[in-house]
Coordinates of C-alpha atoms in Angstrom, one line a residue:
M1 CA 140.6 176.1 104.0
N2 CA 141.3 174.6 100.6
Q3 CA 138.6 174.6 98.0
Q4 CA 138.9 172.3 95.0
D5 CA 136.7 172.3 91.9
H6 CA 136.4 169.1 89.8
I7 CA 134.8 169.9 86.4
H8 CA 133.7 167.0 84.2
E9 CA 133.1 167.8 80.5
P10 CA 129.7 166.9 79.0
E11 CA 129.4 163.4 77.7
P12 CA 128.0 162.9 74.2
E13 CA 124.4 161.7 73.8
R14 CA 124.1 157.9 73.3
P15 CA 122.1 156.6 70.4
G16 CA 118.5 155.8 71.2
G17 CA 117.9 158.6 73.6
G18 CA 120.2 157.6 76.4
R19 CA 121.0 160.2 79.0
A20 CA 123.8 162.7 78.3
R21 CA 125.2 164.4 81.4
S22 CA 126.0 168.1 81.5
R23 CA 129.1 168.9 83.3
R24 CA 129.1 167.7 86.8
R25 CA 130.3 169.8 89.7
W26 CA 130.8 168.0 92.9
W27 CA 130.3 169.6 96.3
A28 CA 132.1 167.5 98.8
L29 CA 132.3 168.4 102.5
G30 CA 135.2 167.2 104.6
L31 CA 136.9 167.8 107.9
A32 CA 140.0 170.0 107.6
G33 CA 141.9 170.5 110.8
A34 CA 140.3 170.7 114.2
T35 CA 137.2 172.8 113.4
G36 CA 137.4 173.7 109.6
L37 CA 135.6 172.4 106.6
A38 CA 136.7 172.0 103.0
L39 CA 134.3 172.2 100.1
T40 CA 134.4 171.0 96.5
T41 CA 131.7 171.3 93.7
V42 CA 128.5 169.3 92.8
G43 CA 126.4 168.9 89.7
V44 CA 123.3 168.1 87.6
A45 CA 122.3 165.4 85.2
A46 CA 119.9 166.1 82.3
T47 CA 117.6 163.7 80.5
P48 CA 116.3 164.4 76.9
A49 CA 112.5 164.5 76.7
A50 CA 110.7 161.8 74.7
K51 CA 107.1 161.9 73.2
L52 CA 104.9 158.8 72.9
G53 CA 101.6 158.3 71.1
G54 CA 98.2 156.7 71.8
D55 CA 94.4 157.1 72.5
H56 CA 92.5 159.8 74.3
L57 CA 92.6 160.2 78.1
A58 CA 91.1 162.7 80.5
T59 CA 93.4 165.8 80.2
P60 CA 93.9 169.0 82.2
N61 CA 92.3 170.8 79.2
D62 CA 89.1 168.7 79.5
R63 CA 88.7 169.7 83.1
S64 CA 89.3 173.4 82.5
A65 CA 86.6 173.6 79.8
G66 CA 84.1 172.1 82.3
S67 CA 85.1 174.4 85.0
E68 CA 84.5 177.5 82.8
H69 CA 80.8 176.5 82.5
R70 CA 80.6 175.8 86.2
G71 CA 82.0 179.2 86.9
D72 CA 78.9 180.8 85.4
D73 CA 76.5 179.0 87.7
R74 CA 74.7 181.0 90.3
G75 CA 76.0 180.5 93.8
Q76 CA 79.4 179.4 92.7
R77 CA 81.2 182.1 94.7
D78 CA 79.3 181.0 97.8
D79 CA 80.4 177.4 97.2
D80 CA 84.0 178.5 96.8
D81 CA 83.8 180.5 100.1
K82 CA 82.5 177.4 101.9
R83 CA 85.3 175.3 100.6
E84 CA 88.0 177.9 101.5
G85 CA 90.4 176.5 104.0
K86 CA 89.5 172.9 103.3
K87 CA 92.0 170.4 101.8
E88 CA 91.8 170.5 98.0
A89 CA 90.5 167.3 96.5
A90 CA 92.6 165.5 93.9
P91 CA 91.1 166.0 90.4
K92 CA 89.2 163.0 89.0
G93 CA 90.6 161.3 85.9
T94 CA 90.9 158.1 84.0
P95 CA 90.9 154.8 86.0
V96 CA 94.0 152.6 85.7
P97 CA 93.5 149.0 86.8
C98 CA 95.9 147.3 89.2
D99 CA 98.5 146.3 86.6
A100 CA 101.9 147.7 85.9
D101 CA 101.6 147.3 82.1
A102 CA 98.3 149.2 82.2
L103 CA 100.0 152.1 84.1
I104 CA 102.9 152.1 81.6
A105 CA 100.4 152.3 78.7
A106 CA 98.4 155.0 80.4
I107 CA 101.4 157.2 80.9
T108 CA 102.6 156.6 77.3
L109 CA 99.2 157.8 76.1
A110 CA 99.2 160.8 78.5
N111 CA 102.5 162.0 77.2
A112 CA 101.2 161.8 73.6
R113 CA 98.0 163.6 74.4
D114 CA 99.6 166.5 76.3
G115 CA 98.8 165.3 79.7
A116 CA 96.2 163.5 81.8
V117 CA 94.8 162.7 85.2
L118 CA 95.2 159.0 86.0
D119 CA 93.3 157.4 88.9
L120 CA 95.3 154.4 90.2
A121 CA 93.7 151.6 92.1
K122 CA 93.4 151.5 95.9
D123 CA 95.0 148.7 97.8
C124 CA 97.3 148.0 94.9
T125 CA 101.0 147.7 94.3
Y126 CA 102.0 148.4 90.7
L127 CA 105.1 146.1 90.6
L128 CA 107.6 147.3 88.0
T129 CA 109.8 144.7 86.3
A130 CA 111.0 146.3 83.1
D131 CA 113.8 148.9 82.6
I132 CA 112.5 151.7 80.4
D133 CA 115.6 153.8 79.6
G134 CA 116.7 153.7 83.2
N135 CA 113.2 154.1 84.7
G136 CA 110.4 151.8 85.7
L137 CA 107.8 154.0 84.1
P138 CA 108.0 156.2 80.9
A139 CA 109.6 159.5 81.4
I140 CA 107.1 162.3 82.1
T141 CA 107.0 164.9 79.3
A142 CA 103.6 166.5 79.8
P143 CA 101.4 167.6 82.7
I144 CA 100.4 164.3 84.4
T145 CA 98.7 163.7 87.7
L146 CA 98.8 160.2 89.3
N147 CA 96.1 159.9 92.0
G148 CA 96.5 157.1 94.5
G149 CA 94.5 156.2 97.5
K150 CA 94.6 153.9 100.5
N151 CA 97.6 151.6 100.1
T152 CA 98.5 152.6 96.5
T153 CA 102.2 151.8 95.8
I154 CA 104.5 152.0 92.8
E155 CA 107.4 149.6 93.5
R156 CA 110.3 148.1 91.6
A157 CA 110.4 144.4 91.9
A158 CA 113.2 143.0 94.0
A159 CA 114.8 140.5 91.5
V160 CA 114.9 142.6 88.4
D161 CA 117.4 145.0 86.8
E162 CA 118.2 148.2 88.6
F163 CA 116.2 151.3 87.7
R164 CA 114.6 154.4 89.3
I165 CA 110.9 154.6 89.6
L166 CA 110.1 157.9 87.8
A167 CA 111.8 160.6 85.7
V168 CA 110.4 164.0 84.8
D169 CA 112.0 165.5 81.6
T170 CA 111.8 169.0 80.2
G171 CA 108.2 170.0 79.8
G172 CA 107.0 167.4 82.2
N173 CA 104.9 168.3 85.2
L174 CA 104.2 165.4 87.5
T175 CA 101.8 165.5 90.5
L176 CA 101.7 162.5 92.9
N177 CA 98.6 162.3 95.1
K178 CA 98.4 159.7 97.9
L179 CA 101.1 157.4 96.5
T180 CA 104.1 155.5 97.8
I181 CA 107.2 155.4 95.6
T182 CA 109.6 152.7 96.8
G183 CA 112.2 150.2 95.8
G184 CA 114.0 152.3 93.2
Q185 CA 117.7 151.4 92.7
V186 CA 119.9 153.0 90.2
T187 CA 123.6 153.6 89.5
G188 CA 123.2 157.4 89.1
D189 CA 120.9 160.1 90.4
G190 CA 117.4 160.1 91.8
A191 CA 116.5 156.5 92.7
G192 CA 112.9 157.5 93.6
V193 CA 112.2 160.4 91.3
L194 CA 114.6 162.3 89.0
V195 CA 113.5 165.8 88.0
N196 CA 115.5 167.2 85.2
A197 CA 116.0 170.9 84.3
G198 CA 112.7 172.2 82.8
G199 CA 110.7 169.5 84.6
A200 CA 108.5 169.9 87.7
L201 CA 107.3 167.6 90.5
T202 CA 104.6 168.1 93.1
T203 CA 104.0 165.5 95.8
K204 CA 100.9 165.6 98.0
D205 CA 100.2 163.2 100.9
S206 CA 102.8 160.9 99.4
T207 CA 105.7 158.8 100.6
I208 CA 109.1 158.5 98.9
T209 CA 110.8 155.7 100.8
R210 CA 113.5 152.9 100.6
N211 CA 115.1 154.0 97.4
I212 CA 118.9 153.6 96.7
A213 CA 121.1 155.7 94.5
E214 CA 124.6 154.3 93.9
S215 CA 127.4 156.5 92.5
G216 CA 124.9 159.4 92.3
D217 CA 123.0 162.0 94.3
G218 CA 119.4 162.2 95.7
G219 CA 118.3 158.8 97.1
G220 CA 114.7 159.8 97.3
I221 CA 114.5 162.9 95.0
F222 CA 117.0 164.5 92.6
N223 CA 115.8 167.9 91.6
A224 CA 117.3 170.1 88.8
G225 CA 114.0 171.7 88.0
T226 CA 111.1 172.6 90.3
T227 CA 110.0 170.4 93.2
V228 CA 107.2 171.0 95.8
V229 CA 106.8 168.5 98.6
T230 CA 103.6 168.9 100.6
N231 CA 102.2 166.8 103.4
S232 CA 104.6 164.1 102.4
S233 CA 107.4 161.9 103.7
V234 CA 110.8 161.4 102.2
S235 CA 112.3 158.6 104.4
R236 CA 114.7 155.7 104.6
N237 CA 116.4 156.5 101.3
T238 CA 120.1 155.8 100.8
V239 CA 122.8 157.3 98.6
D240 CA 126.6 156.9 98.5
Q241 CA 127.2 160.5 97.5
I242 CA 125.1 163.6 98.3
G243 CA 121.5 164.0 99.5
G244 CA 120.1 160.9 101.1
G245 CA 116.6 162.3 101.1
I246 CA 116.7 165.1 98.6
Y247 CA 119.3 166.6 96.4
S248 CA 118.3 169.9 94.7
T249 CA 120.0 172.4 92.4
G250 CA 116.7 173.9 91.3
R251 CA 113.7 175.4 93.1
L252 CA 112.7 173.4 96.2
D253 CA 109.7 174.0 98.5
I254 CA 108.9 171.6 101.4
V255 CA 105.7 172.2 103.3
K256 CA 104.3 170.2 106.2
S257 CA 106.5 167.3 105.3
Q258 CA 109.1 165.1 106.9
V259 CA 112.6 164.2 105.6
D260 CA 113.6 161.6 108.1
N261 CA 115.9 158.5 108.5
N262 CA 117.9 158.9 105.3
I263 CA 121.5 158.0 104.9
A264 CA 124.3 159.5 102.7
V265 CA 128.0 160.2 102.6
N266 CA 127.4 163.9 102.3
T267 CA 124.1 165.3 103.7
G268 CA 121.8 162.7 105.0
G269 CA 118.6 164.8 104.8
V270 CA 118.4 167.7 102.3
F271 CA 121.2 169.1 100.1
A272 CA 120.0 172.3 98.4
Q273 CA 121.2 175.3 96.5
G274 CA 118.4 177.4 98.1
L275 CA 115.1 176.2 99.5
T276 CA 111.9 177.1 101.4
M277 CA 110.7 174.8 104.2
K278 CA 107.7 175.3 106.5
E279 CA 106.2 173.3 109.3
G280 CA 108.1 170.1 108.8
S281 CA 111.0 168.0 110.1
I282 CA 114.5 166.9 109.1
S283 CA 115.2 164.3 111.7
R284 CA 117.3 161.2 112.4
N285 CA 119.3 161.4 109.2
Q286 CA 122.9 160.2 109.0
A287 CA 126.0 161.1 107.0
L288 CA 129.7 161.4 107.2
T289 CA 129.6 165.2 106.6
V290 CA 126.3 167.0 107.2
G291 CA 123.6 165.0 109.0
G292 CA 120.4 167.1 108.4
L293 CA 120.3 170.1 106.0
F294 CA 123.1 171.6 103.8
V295 CA 122.4 174.8 102.0
V296 CA 125.1 175.7 99.5
G297 CA 124.6 179.1 98.0
G298 CA 121.2 180.8 97.5
V299 CA 118.7 181.6 100.2
G300 CA 117.5 178.9 102.7
T301 CA 114.3 179.9 104.5
V302 CA 113.2 177.5 107.2
V303 CA 110.2 178.3 109.4
G304 CA 108.4 176.3 112.0
T305 CA 110.5 173.2 111.5
R306 CA 112.3 170.7 113.7
V307 CA 115.8 169.7 112.8
T308 CA 116.5 167.0 115.4
G309 CA 118.4 163.8 116.1
N310 CA 120.7 164.0 113.0
T311 CA 124.2 162.6 113.2
A312 CA 127.4 163.1 111.2
I313 CA 131.2 163.4 111.6
V314 CA 131.4 167.1 110.6
V315 CA 128.1 168.9 111.1
G316 CA 125.2 167.4 112.9
G317 CA 122.2 169.6 112.1
I318 CA 122.5 172.4 109.5
A319 CA 125.4 173.8 107.4
A320 CA 125.6 176.9 105.3
A321 CA 128.4 177.4 102.7
N322 CA 129.4 179.2 99.6
G323 CA 127.6 182.4 100.3
A324 CA 124.4 180.8 101.5
Q325 CA 121.9 183.0 103.4
L326 CA 120.0 181.2 106.1
R327 CA 116.7 182.7 107.5
L328 CA 115.6 180.5 110.4
R329 CA 112.5 181.3 112.3
H330 CA 110.6 179.3 114.9
L331 CA 113.2 176.6 114.5
H332 CA 113.8 173.7 116.9
L333 CA 117.4 172.7 116.4
T334 CA 117.8 169.9 118.9
D335 CA 119.7 166.7 119.8
N336 CA 122.0 166.7 116.8
T337 CA 125.5 165.3 117.1
A338 CA 128.8 165.6 115.3
D339 CA 132.5 165.7 116.0
S340 CA 132.3 169.5 115.5
A341 CA 129.3 171.9 115.0
G342 CA 126.7 169.7 116.7
G343 CA 123.8 172.1 115.7
L344 CA 124.7 174.7 113.1
F345 CA 127.8 175.5 111.0
V346 CA 128.1 178.9 109.2
R347 CA 131.0 178.8 106.7
G348 CA 133.2 181.8 106.1
G349 CA 136.7 182.6 105.0
V350 CA 138.9 184.7 102.8
A351 CA 139.0 182.3 99.8
V352 CA 135.3 181.4 99.8
A353 CA 132.1 183.4 99.8
E354 CA 131.0 184.2 103.3
S355 CA 127.7 182.7 104.5
S356 CA 125.3 184.1 106.9
A357 CA 122.5 183.0 109.3
V358 CA 119.7 185.0 110.9
I359 CA 117.9 183.0 113.6
E360 CA 114.8 184.3 115.2
D361 CA 112.4 183.0 117.9
S362 CA 114.1 179.7 118.0
L363 CA 115.4 177.0 120.3
I364 CA 118.9 175.5 119.9
M365 CA 119.1 172.8 122.5
R366 CA 121.0 169.6 123.5
N367 CA 123.3 169.6 120.5
T368 CA 126.7 168.0 120.9
A369 CA 130.2 168.4 119.4
T370 CA 131.7 165.3 120.7
S371 CA 135.4 166.1 120.1
V372 CA 136.0 169.6 118.9
N373 CA 134.2 173.0 119.1
G374 CA 130.7 174.5 118.8
G375 CA 128.1 172.3 120.5
G376 CA 125.2 174.6 119.5
I377 CA 126.8 176.8 116.8
L378 CA 130.1 177.0 115.1
N379 CA 130.4 180.3 113.2
E380 CA 132.9 181.5 110.7
G381 CA 130.6 183.9 108.8
Q382 CA 127.9 186.4 109.8
L383 CA 125.6 185.2 112.6
V384 CA 122.6 187.0 114.1
L385 CA 120.3 185.6 116.9
R386 CA 117.1 187.4 117.9
R387 CA 114.8 186.2 120.7
T388 CA 116.5 182.8 120.7
K389 CA 117.5 180.4 123.4
V390 CA 120.7 178.4 123.2
T391 CA 120.8 175.9 126.1
E392 CA 122.1 172.5 127.2
N393 CA 124.5 172.2 124.3
Q394 CA 128.0 170.6 124.8
A395 CA 131.4 170.8 123.2
D396 CA 135.1 170.8 124.0
Q397 CA 135.2 174.6 123.6
G398 CA 132.2 176.8 123.0
G399 CA 129.4 174.7 124.4
G400 CA 126.8 177.2 123.2
I401 CA 128.6 179.1 120.5
Y402 CA 132.1 179.0 119.1
N403 CA 133.0 182.1 117.1
E404 CA 136.0 181.7 114.8
A405 CA 138.5 184.5 114.1
I406 CA 136.8 185.4 110.9
G407 CA 133.3 185.3 112.3
T408 CA 130.9 188.0 113.6
T409 CA 128.2 187.1 116.0
S410 CA 125.5 189.5 117.1
L411 CA 122.9 188.6 119.8
F412 CA 119.6 190.5 120.5
S413 CA 117.2 189.5 123.3
T414 CA 118.9 186.1 123.4
K415 CA 119.6 183.6 126.2
I416 CA 122.8 181.6 126.3
V417 CA 122.2 179.4 129.4
K418 CA 123.2 176.0 130.9
N419 CA 125.7 175.0 128.1
I420 CA 128.8 173.0 128.9
A421 CA 132.3 173.1 127.6
V422 CA 134.8 170.3 128.6
T423 CA 137.7 172.8 128.7
D424 CA 136.7 176.4 128.3
G425 CA 133.9 178.8 127.1
G426 CA 130.7 177.0 128.3
G427 CA 128.5 179.7 126.9
I428 CA 130.5 181.5 124.2
F429 CA 134.1 180.9 123.1
N430 CA 135.4 183.8 120.9
D431 CA 138.6 182.8 119.0
G432 CA 139.6 186.3 118.0
G433 CA 136.4 187.2 116.0
T434 CA 133.7 189.7 116.9
V435 CA 130.9 189.0 119.4
N436 CA 128.3 191.7 120.1
L437 CA 126.0 190.7 123.1
N438 CA 123.8 193.9 122.9
T439 CA 122.9 193.4 126.6
A440 CA 120.6 196.4 126.5
T441 CA 118.2 194.3 124.5
G442 CA 118.0 191.7 127.2
T443 CA 120.6 189.2 126.1
I444 CA 122.0 187.1 129.0
V445 CA 124.8 184.6 129.2
V446 CA 124.5 182.8 132.5
K447 CA 124.7 179.4 134.2
N448 CA 127.2 177.9 131.7
R449 CA 130.0 175.7 132.8
P450 CA 132.9 175.9 133.5
N451 CA 132.5 179.6 132.6
N452 CA 130.1 181.8 130.6
C453 CA 132.5 183.3 128.0
V454 CA 136.0 183.5 126.7
N455 CA 137.2 186.7 125.0
V456 CA 133.7 188.3 124.9
S457 CA 133.4 191.9 125.9
G458 CA 130.7 192.5 128.5
C459 CA 130.4 188.9 129.6
S460 CA 131.4 187.8 133.0
G461 CA 131.8 184.6 134.9

């Protein structure tokens, strides 16, 4: 496989606080030969922080002082015990009337006063019409919480200049509660929310939807800092480069959230250099390269999550490359489609860092490689399956698993059953690599068509 690095030198800062990009490194994923992938590099944009002035608002410091007195009350511990396990209520703050100018003014004051909690109006759309240095709202440079409610939306108006909705700069810490962020459109990164290095974003019970990034990455969210997505949806965002839903080179945690129905050239759902995802879904995303999740370097831990119904030309469901380490548990990897590697692709090779995947207690089912190899899994790296079922997948060769010459696959207490290959290796096709069935642990390879295995020791039929 050929690997190319395109390095762009930093651009100088523009007068007036315009964004200056650090060097960009583009990761591009493309089809190379019948089953291979070629990778190039990807990168980060940075925005200088800006401070603004104004009057007093309710701040995080105000609340902490009050909580210290309440902590001295008798019975406080009992009250805490009763609340344990219940959903944490959003902190109360300063009301913001249903007016976009009022919201802009409130955020400006909050930045100047080292943060605030702002309570937005229910049943309200804050319709943004002005471009503020590429954003619809002032860049966040302090700890700010925006509390929404029923039908609270922040939206870019349709017939105005293009801009993203929100940006979080160095020192900024933005929390979105019960809000919809929509309509952002930008030539650049992060049409919904842009999180720069040193910034942080937390979304709770919120929706990032129908944002468009042109000539950039991260249709819904671009993260170069820290982002935590909880009980939220990142859906129906579009980008013409990488990461239709989320693009992340920083810390990314996704909990009980959905990244669905996004579109990109490279990686429809989530592109990340390491992430943790628990009890969510990455589904029905579309791309030319990776449909669902692409982990490039770092550790990707995915637990109790459904990756289903994603489509692409190269990899349908999940891809790991450039030394990525996947830890997949209680995963449902189902109904994904691509020309090759319908479900999972693990990258390996001599010229690139070898990736690995450990899959436990999971289901890999009904994935399809429409024209090449590896309906369920295409492995070039290090692959371990424990207590996992690979079933009803389909490909030209290796309906269940296709193991390349440089790949090593080890199975423990795993079932490879009822997979189909058009030509050969319905269950497992080993193209000169290493496959360890470990049948003493209970691994079985049966009922695959037209045969169970090709070049796999200990496998018959």
